[in-house]
Amino acid sequence: MTKDVKTILLIEDETDLVLGLTDAFEFEGYSVHAAQTGEKGVEQAETLNPDLIILDLMLPGMNGFNVCSTIRKRDTTTPILILSARSQENDIIRGLESGADDYVTKPFSIGELLARVRAIFRRIAPGRDHNSSRLIKVGDAEINVDTYTAVVGNKQTDLGFYATAILHVLDERRGEPVSRDEILDAVWGIDANPTNRTIDNFILKLRRVVEKNPAKPRHILTVYGQGYKLAQ
Ligand code: CA
């Protein structure tokens, strides 16, 4: 991580969500500015020159699509992540075509949104070795932490966000046991609705992909009374 504080402009009209996201992002070390209408968002995008814009589609007045294309007319580089309750494919396509870089549909977990934001900053960070920062090797499997996929031989499997994030947490402490509570904190953060059982199910899913014999795992190990550990 670089030391300079990154600024996020949040264009969102739901006050509770603005407060929750501001807390979460400030806790992660970002500086957050919020605009509650599209017009104010366009204005602040210009005056603040933020490092990233999180944009809701359903706004009073100017809608998110128009906000996005208006910002893009002047600024082609600042990443824009669209946040919206709309999950229809044509809205996603329209959002991306109006110049957004990524798209998260509500309801979402704060953990997922933070991970997406970190991934965007990793992609644009200068001089980073992308291949080494994005792949985790587990046995014969290679897991891409940005696309949430695993490749074993010539077979690619979609792991999804949570299984990938859990593996990432284990990999950061490879060789050490990590408790289920630590995994919950790291992956779900303050939006911790899931239970320990949820983690166990994602571990089973991971083992089915990366282990030759999922019933006798050699890579993703259970440490009784402690949690899980990724073998060296
Ligand atoms: Ca809204």
mmCIF file of C-alpha atoms and ligand atoms in Angstrom:
data_model
loop_
_atom_site.group_PDB
_atom_site.id
_atom_site.type_symbol
_atom_site.label_atom_id
_atom_site.label_comp_id
_atom_site.label_asym_id
_atom_site.label_seq_id
_atom_site.Cartn_x
_atom_site.Cartn_y
_atom_site.Cartn_z
ATOM 1 C CA MET A 1 0.000 0.000 0.000
ATOM 2 C CA THR A 2 1.147 3.490 -0.743
ATOM 3 C CA LYS A 3 1.075 5.991 2.093
ATOM 4 C CA ASP A 4 -0.878 8.761 0.413
ATOM 5 C CA VAL A 5 -4.547 8.873 1.356
ATOM 6 C CA LYS A 6 -6.873 8.031 -1.484
ATOM 7 C CA THR A 7 -10.024 10.101 -1.899
ATOM 8 C CA ILE A 8 -13.335 8.497 -2.723
ATOM 9 C CA LEU A 9 -16.360 10.435 -3.925
ATOM 10 C CA LEU A 10 -19.582 8.664 -3.011
ATOM 11 C CA ILE A 11 -22.608 9.782 -5.060
ATOM 12 C CA GLU A 12 -25.561 8.229 -3.243
ATOM 13 C CA ASP A 13 -28.833 9.606 -1.865
ATOM 14 C CA GLU A 14 -29.602 6.994 0.832
ATOM 15 C CA THR A 15 -28.364 8.601 4.038
ATOM 16 C CA ASP A 16 -27.919 5.330 5.969
ATOM 17 C CA LEU A 17 -25.833 3.840 3.203
ATOM 18 C CA VAL A 18 -23.755 7.017 2.938
ATOM 19 C CA LEU A 19 -23.008 6.855 6.678
ATOM 20 C CA GLY A 20 -22.246 3.117 6.658
ATOM 21 C CA LEU A 21 -19.964 3.302 3.620
ATOM 22 C CA THR A 22 -18.229 6.438 4.877
ATOM 23 C CA ASP A 23 -17.443 4.679 8.175
ATOM 24 C CA ALA A 24 -16.192 1.549 6.456
ATOM 25 C CA PHE A 25 -14.002 3.362 3.934
ATOM 26 C CA GLU A 26 -12.607 5.796 6.498
ATOM 27 C CA PHE A 27 -11.771 2.841 8.732
ATOM 28 C CA GLU A 28 -9.790 1.415 5.807
ATOM 29 C CA GLY A 29 -7.843 4.670 5.537
ATOM 30 C CA TYR A 30 -9.643 6.354 2.643
ATOM 31 C CA SER A 31 -10.876 9.936 2.689
ATOM 32 C CA VAL A 32 -14.577 10.002 1.764
ATOM 33 C CA HIS A 33 -16.706 12.835 0.361
ATOM 34 C CA ALA A 34 -20.405 12.329 -0.300
ATOM 35 C CA ALA A 35 -22.761 13.978 -2.768
ATOM 36 C CA GLN A 36 -26.469 13.211 -2.440
ATOM 37 C CA THR A 37 -27.635 14.254 -5.910
ATOM 38 C CA GLY A 38 -26.274 13.601 -9.375
ATOM 39 C CA GLU A 39 -25.730 17.312 -10.065
ATOM 40 C CA LYS A 40 -23.672 17.743 -6.889
ATOM 41 C CA GLY A 41 -21.765 14.585 -7.749
ATOM 42 C CA VAL A 42 -20.766 15.940 -11.168
ATOM 43 C CA GLU A 43 -19.697 19.211 -9.546
ATOM 44 C CA GLN A 44 -17.635 17.496 -6.804
ATOM 45 C CA ALA A 45 -16.050 15.097 -9.290
ATOM 46 C CA GLU A 46 -14.567 18.191 -10.906
ATOM 47 C CA THR A 47 -13.644 20.221 -7.808
ATOM 48 C CA LEU A 48 -12.333 17.322 -5.665
ATOM 49 C CA ASN A 49 -10.631 15.332 -8.384
ATOM 50 C CA PRO A 50 -11.133 12.070 -6.383
ATOM 51 C CA ASP A 51 -9.127 8.874 -6.915
ATOM 52 C CA LEU A 52 -12.308 6.832 -7.319
ATOM 53 C CA ILE A 53 -16.036 7.499 -7.674
ATOM 54 C CA ILE A 54 -18.738 5.225 -6.279
ATOM 55 C CA LEU A 55 -21.978 6.056 -8.025
ATOM 56 C CA ASP A 56 -25.551 5.016 -7.319
ATOM 57 C CA LEU A 57 -27.828 4.733 -10.374
ATOM 58 C CA MET A 58 -31.151 5.713 -8.779
ATOM 59 C CA LEU A 59 -30.649 9.318 -7.743
ATOM 60 C CA PRO A 60 -33.063 12.216 -7.459
ATOM 61 C CA GLY A 61 -32.731 14.519 -10.461
ATOM 62 C CA MET A 62 -29.962 13.504 -12.820
ATOM 63 C CA ASN A 63 -29.726 9.688 -12.877
ATOM 64 C CA GLY A 64 -26.511 7.705 -12.466
ATOM 65 C CA PHE A 65 -26.111 6.850 -16.154
ATOM 66 C CA ASN A 66 -26.158 10.551 -17.053
ATOM 67 C CA VAL A 67 -23.857 11.405 -14.158
ATOM 68 C CA CYS A 68 -21.399 8.790 -15.402
ATOM 69 C CA SER A 69 -21.395 9.930 -19.021
ATOM 70 C CA THR A 70 -21.207 13.603 -17.979
ATOM 71 C CA ILE A 71 -18.148 12.933 -15.809
ATOM 72 C CA ARG A 72 -16.603 10.871 -18.613
ATOM 73 C CA LYS A 73 -16.880 13.753 -21.111
ATOM 74 C CA ARG A 74 -14.359 15.673 -19.054
ATOM 75 C CA ASP A 75 -12.459 12.926 -17.244
ATOM 76 C CA THR A 76 -11.706 9.621 -18.929
ATOM 77 C CA THR A 77 -9.476 8.064 -16.291
ATOM 78 C CA THR A 78 -10.903 8.285 -12.741
ATOM 79 C CA PRO A 79 -12.361 4.838 -11.970
ATOM 80 C CA ILE A 80 -16.142 4.808 -11.520
ATOM 81 C CA LEU A 81 -17.807 1.937 -9.675
ATOM 82 C CA ILE A 82 -21.577 1.770 -10.054
ATOM 83 C CA LEU A 83 -23.656 0.726 -7.088
ATOM 84 C CA SER A 84 -27.243 -0.115 -7.713
ATOM 85 C CA ALA A 85 -30.262 -2.173 -6.784
ATOM 86 C CA ARG A 86 -30.787 -2.807 -10.460
ATOM 87 C CA SER A 87 -29.447 -6.183 -11.422
ATOM 88 C CA GLN A 88 -30.800 -6.566 -14.935
ATOM 89 C CA GLU A 89 -28.159 -7.313 -17.480
ATOM 90 C CA ASN A 90 -29.097 -4.366 -19.734
ATOM 91 C CA ASP A 91 -28.559 -1.944 -16.842
ATOM 92 C CA ILE A 92 -25.137 -3.427 -16.196
ATOM 93 C CA ILE A 93 -24.237 -3.118 -19.877
ATOM 94 C CA ARG A 94 -25.620 0.426 -20.028
ATOM 95 C CA GLY A 95 -23.624 1.366 -16.924
ATOM 96 C CA LEU A 96 -20.406 0.004 -18.370
ATOM 97 C CA GLU A 97 -21.118 1.645 -21.739
ATOM 98 C CA SER A 98 -21.673 5.001 -20.065
ATOM 99 C CA GLY A 99 -18.086 4.730 -18.843
ATOM 100 C CA ALA A 100 -18.151 2.837 -15.517
ATOM 101 C CA ASP A 101 -15.272 0.497 -14.645
ATOM 102 C CA ASP A 102 -17.079 -1.917 -12.365
ATOM 103 C CA TYR A 103 -20.558 -2.680 -11.113
ATOM 104 C CA VAL A 104 -21.829 -3.931 -7.731
ATOM 105 C CA THR A 105 -25.509 -4.728 -7.218
ATOM 106 C CA LYS A 106 -27.395 -4.100 -3.986
ATOM 107 C CA PRO A 107 -27.646 -5.832 -1.620
ATOM 108 C CA PHE A 108 -23.891 -6.231 -1.341
ATOM 109 C CA SER A 109 -21.539 -6.811 1.548
ATOM 110 C CA ILE A 110 -19.170 -4.063 2.630
ATOM 111 C CA GLY A 111 -16.406 -6.679 2.411
ATOM 112 C CA GLU A 112 -17.125 -7.277 -1.262
ATOM 113 C CA LEU A 113 -17.275 -3.565 -2.066
ATOM 114 C CA LEU A 114 -13.971 -2.907 -0.272
ATOM 115 C CA ALA A 115 -12.369 -5.791 -2.153
ATOM 116 C CA ARG A 116 -13.614 -4.429 -5.492
ATOM 117 C CA VAL A 117 -12.255 -0.991 -4.652
ATOM 118 C CA ARG A 118 -8.873 -2.445 -3.644
ATOM 119 C CA ALA A 119 -8.817 -4.451 -6.893
ATOM 120 C CA ILE A 120 -9.448 -1.283 -8.930
ATOM 121 C CA PHE A 121 -6.598 0.522 -7.143
ATOM 122 C CA ARG A 122 -4.320 -2.494 -7.706
ATOM 123 C CA ARG A 123 -5.126 -2.452 -11.414
ATOM 124 C CA ILE A 124 -4.217 1.210 -11.755
ATOM 125 C CA ALA A 125 -1.202 1.187 -9.389
ATOM 126 C CA PRO A 126 1.908 1.950 -11.439
ATOM 127 C CA GLY A 127 4.795 -0.491 -11.603
ATOM 128 C CA ARG A 128 3.064 -3.415 -9.940
ATOM 129 C CA ASP A 129 3.778 -6.939 -11.119
ATOM 130 C CA HIS A 130 0.211 -7.952 -11.824
ATOM 131 C CA ASN A 131 0.820 -11.640 -12.331
ATOM 132 C CA SER A 132 2.522 -12.189 -9.010
ATOM 133 C CA SER A 133 0.051 -10.095 -7.042
ATOM 134 C CA ARG A 134 -3.046 -11.756 -8.420
ATOM 135 C CA LEU A 135 -2.411 -15.501 -8.500
ATOM 136 C CA ILE A 136 -2.382 -17.952 -5.594
ATOM 137 C CA LYS A 137 -0.913 -21.418 -6.147
ATOM 138 C CA VAL A 138 -2.470 -24.259 -4.185
ATOM 139 C CA GLY A 139 -1.193 -27.683 -5.245
ATOM 140 C CA ASP A 140 -1.937 -27.980 -8.957
ATOM 141 C CA ALA A 141 -4.483 -25.170 -8.830
ATOM 142 C CA GLU A 142 -3.883 -21.548 -9.700
ATOM 143 C CA ILE A 143 -6.420 -19.116 -8.258
ATOM 144 C CA ASN A 144 -6.891 -15.670 -9.746
ATOM 145 C CA VAL A 145 -7.976 -13.356 -6.919
ATOM 146 C CA ASP A 146 -9.303 -10.694 -9.278
ATOM 147 C CA THR A 147 -11.483 -12.868 -11.499
ATOM 148 C CA TYR A 148 -12.486 -15.302 -8.698
ATOM 149 C CA THR A 149 -11.566 -18.315 -10.817
ATOM 150 C CA ALA A 150 -9.392 -21.380 -10.351
ATOM 151 C CA VAL A 151 -7.499 -23.196 -13.077
ATOM 152 C CA VAL A 152 -6.507 -26.834 -12.598
ATOM 153 C CA GLY A 153 -4.869 -28.395 -15.665
ATOM 154 C CA ASN A 154 -6.977 -27.075 -18.529
ATOM 155 C CA LYS A 155 -10.164 -26.772 -16.507
ATOM 156 C CA GLN A 156 -11.346 -23.409 -15.219
ATOM 157 C CA THR A 157 -13.835 -23.203 -12.338
ATOM 158 C CA ASP A 158 -15.705 -20.167 -11.086
ATOM 159 C CA LEU A 159 -15.055 -19.906 -7.331
ATOM 160 C CA GLY A 160 -17.057 -16.763 -6.699
ATOM 161 C CA PHE A 161 -16.060 -13.838 -4.527
ATOM 162 C CA TYR A 162 -16.334 -15.356 -1.031
ATOM 163 C CA ALA A 163 -14.469 -18.625 -1.615
ATOM 164 C CA THR A 164 -11.692 -16.656 -3.328
ATOM 165 C CA ALA A 165 -11.553 -14.104 -0.508
ATOM 166 C CA ILE A 166 -11.321 -16.873 2.124
ATOM 167 C CA LEU A 167 -8.470 -18.509 0.245
ATOM 168 C CA HIS A 168 -6.748 -15.137 -0.016
ATOM 169 C CA VAL A 169 -6.944 -14.705 3.780
ATOM 170 C CA LEU A 170 -5.480 -18.194 4.331
ATOM 171 C CA ASP A 171 -2.739 -17.523 1.763
ATOM 172 C CA GLU A 172 -1.680 -14.300 3.480
ATOM 173 C CA ARG A 173 -0.930 -16.417 6.562
ATOM 174 C CA ARG A 174 0.095 -19.594 4.764
ATOM 175 C CA GLY A 175 1.293 -22.313 7.146
ATOM 176 C CA GLU A 176 -0.518 -20.806 10.152
ATOM 177 C CA PRO A 177 -3.973 -21.698 11.434
ATOM 178 C CA VAL A 178 -6.561 -18.945 10.909
ATOM 179 C CA SER A 179 -9.706 -19.028 13.058
ATOM 180 C CA ARG A 180 -13.197 -18.853 11.601
ATOM 181 C CA ASP A 181 -13.756 -15.566 13.448
ATOM 182 C CA GLU A 182 -10.655 -14.077 11.841
ATOM 183 C CA ILE A 183 -11.903 -15.209 8.428
ATOM 184 C CA LEU A 184 -15.346 -13.695 9.113
ATOM 185 C CA ASP A 185 -13.771 -10.390 10.129
ATOM 186 C CA ALA A 186 -11.455 -10.254 7.139
ATOM 187 C CA VAL A 187 -13.976 -11.252 4.478
ATOM 188 C CA TRP A 188 -17.321 -9.973 5.730
ATOM 189 C CA GLY A 189 -16.090 -7.177 7.968
ATOM 190 C CA ILE A 190 -18.736 -5.107 9.668
ATOM 191 C CA ASP A 191 -21.468 -6.696 7.579
ATOM 192 C CA ALA A 192 -21.014 -10.009 9.387
ATOM 193 C CA ASN A 193 -24.303 -11.846 8.859
ATOM 194 C CA PRO A 194 -22.807 -15.220 7.993
ATOM 195 C CA THR A 195 -21.991 -17.931 10.498
ATOM 196 C CA ASN A 196 -19.047 -20.285 10.977
ATOM 197 C CA ARG A 197 -21.077 -22.874 9.057
ATOM 198 C CA THR A 198 -21.010 -20.561 6.021
ATOM 199 C CA ILE A 199 -17.229 -20.608 6.098
ATOM 200 C CA ASP A 200 -17.191 -24.407 6.361
ATOM 201 C CA ASN A 201 -19.346 -24.608 3.234
ATOM 202 C CA PHE A 202 -16.998 -22.359 1.271
ATOM 203 C CA ILE A 203 -14.057 -24.477 2.462
ATOM 204 C CA LEU A 204 -15.827 -27.598 1.131
ATOM 205 C CA LYS A 205 -16.336 -25.806 -2.186
ATOM 206 C CA LEU A 206 -12.645 -24.836 -2.333
ATOM 207 C CA ARG A 207 -11.535 -28.378 -1.509
ATOM 208 C CA ARG A 208 -13.681 -29.827 -4.290
ATOM 209 C CA VAL A 209 -11.759 -27.612 -6.711
ATOM 210 C CA VAL A 210 -8.175 -27.719 -5.447
ATOM 211 C CA GLU A 211 -7.842 -31.086 -3.692
ATOM 212 C CA LYS A 212 -7.258 -34.365 -5.566
ATOM 213 C CA ASN A 213 -9.230 -36.133 -2.829
ATOM 214 C CA PRO A 214 -11.471 -33.569 -1.110
ATOM 215 C CA ALA A 215 -12.199 -36.057 1.714
ATOM 216 C CA LYS A 216 -8.474 -36.201 2.531
ATOM 217 C CA PRO A 217 -7.285 -32.660 1.972
ATOM 218 C CA ARG A 218 -3.555 -32.033 1.669
ATOM 219 C CA HIS A 219 -3.649 -28.280 1.053
ATOM 220 C CA ILE A 220 -6.614 -26.713 2.851
ATOM 221 C CA LEU A 221 -6.307 -28.310 6.263
ATOM 222 C CA THR A 222 -8.642 -28.333 9.246
ATOM 223 C CA VAL A 223 -6.828 -27.477 12.467
ATOM 224 C CA TYR A 224 -9.065 -28.911 15.179
ATOM 225 C CA GLY A 225 -10.226 -26.368 17.713
ATOM 226 C CA GLN A 226 -8.497 -23.565 15.799
ATOM 227 C CA GLY A 227 -9.732 -23.149 12.264
ATOM 228 C CA TYR A 228 -8.171 -23.688 8.861
ATOM 229 C CA LYS A 229 -4.691 -23.552 7.475
ATOM 230 C CA LEU A 230 -3.238 -23.473 3.995
ATOM 231 C CA ALA A 231 -0.331 -25.956 3.843
ATOM 232 C CA GLN A 232 3.079 -24.547 2.815
HETATM 233 CA CA CA B 1 -30.477 5.769 -4.548
#
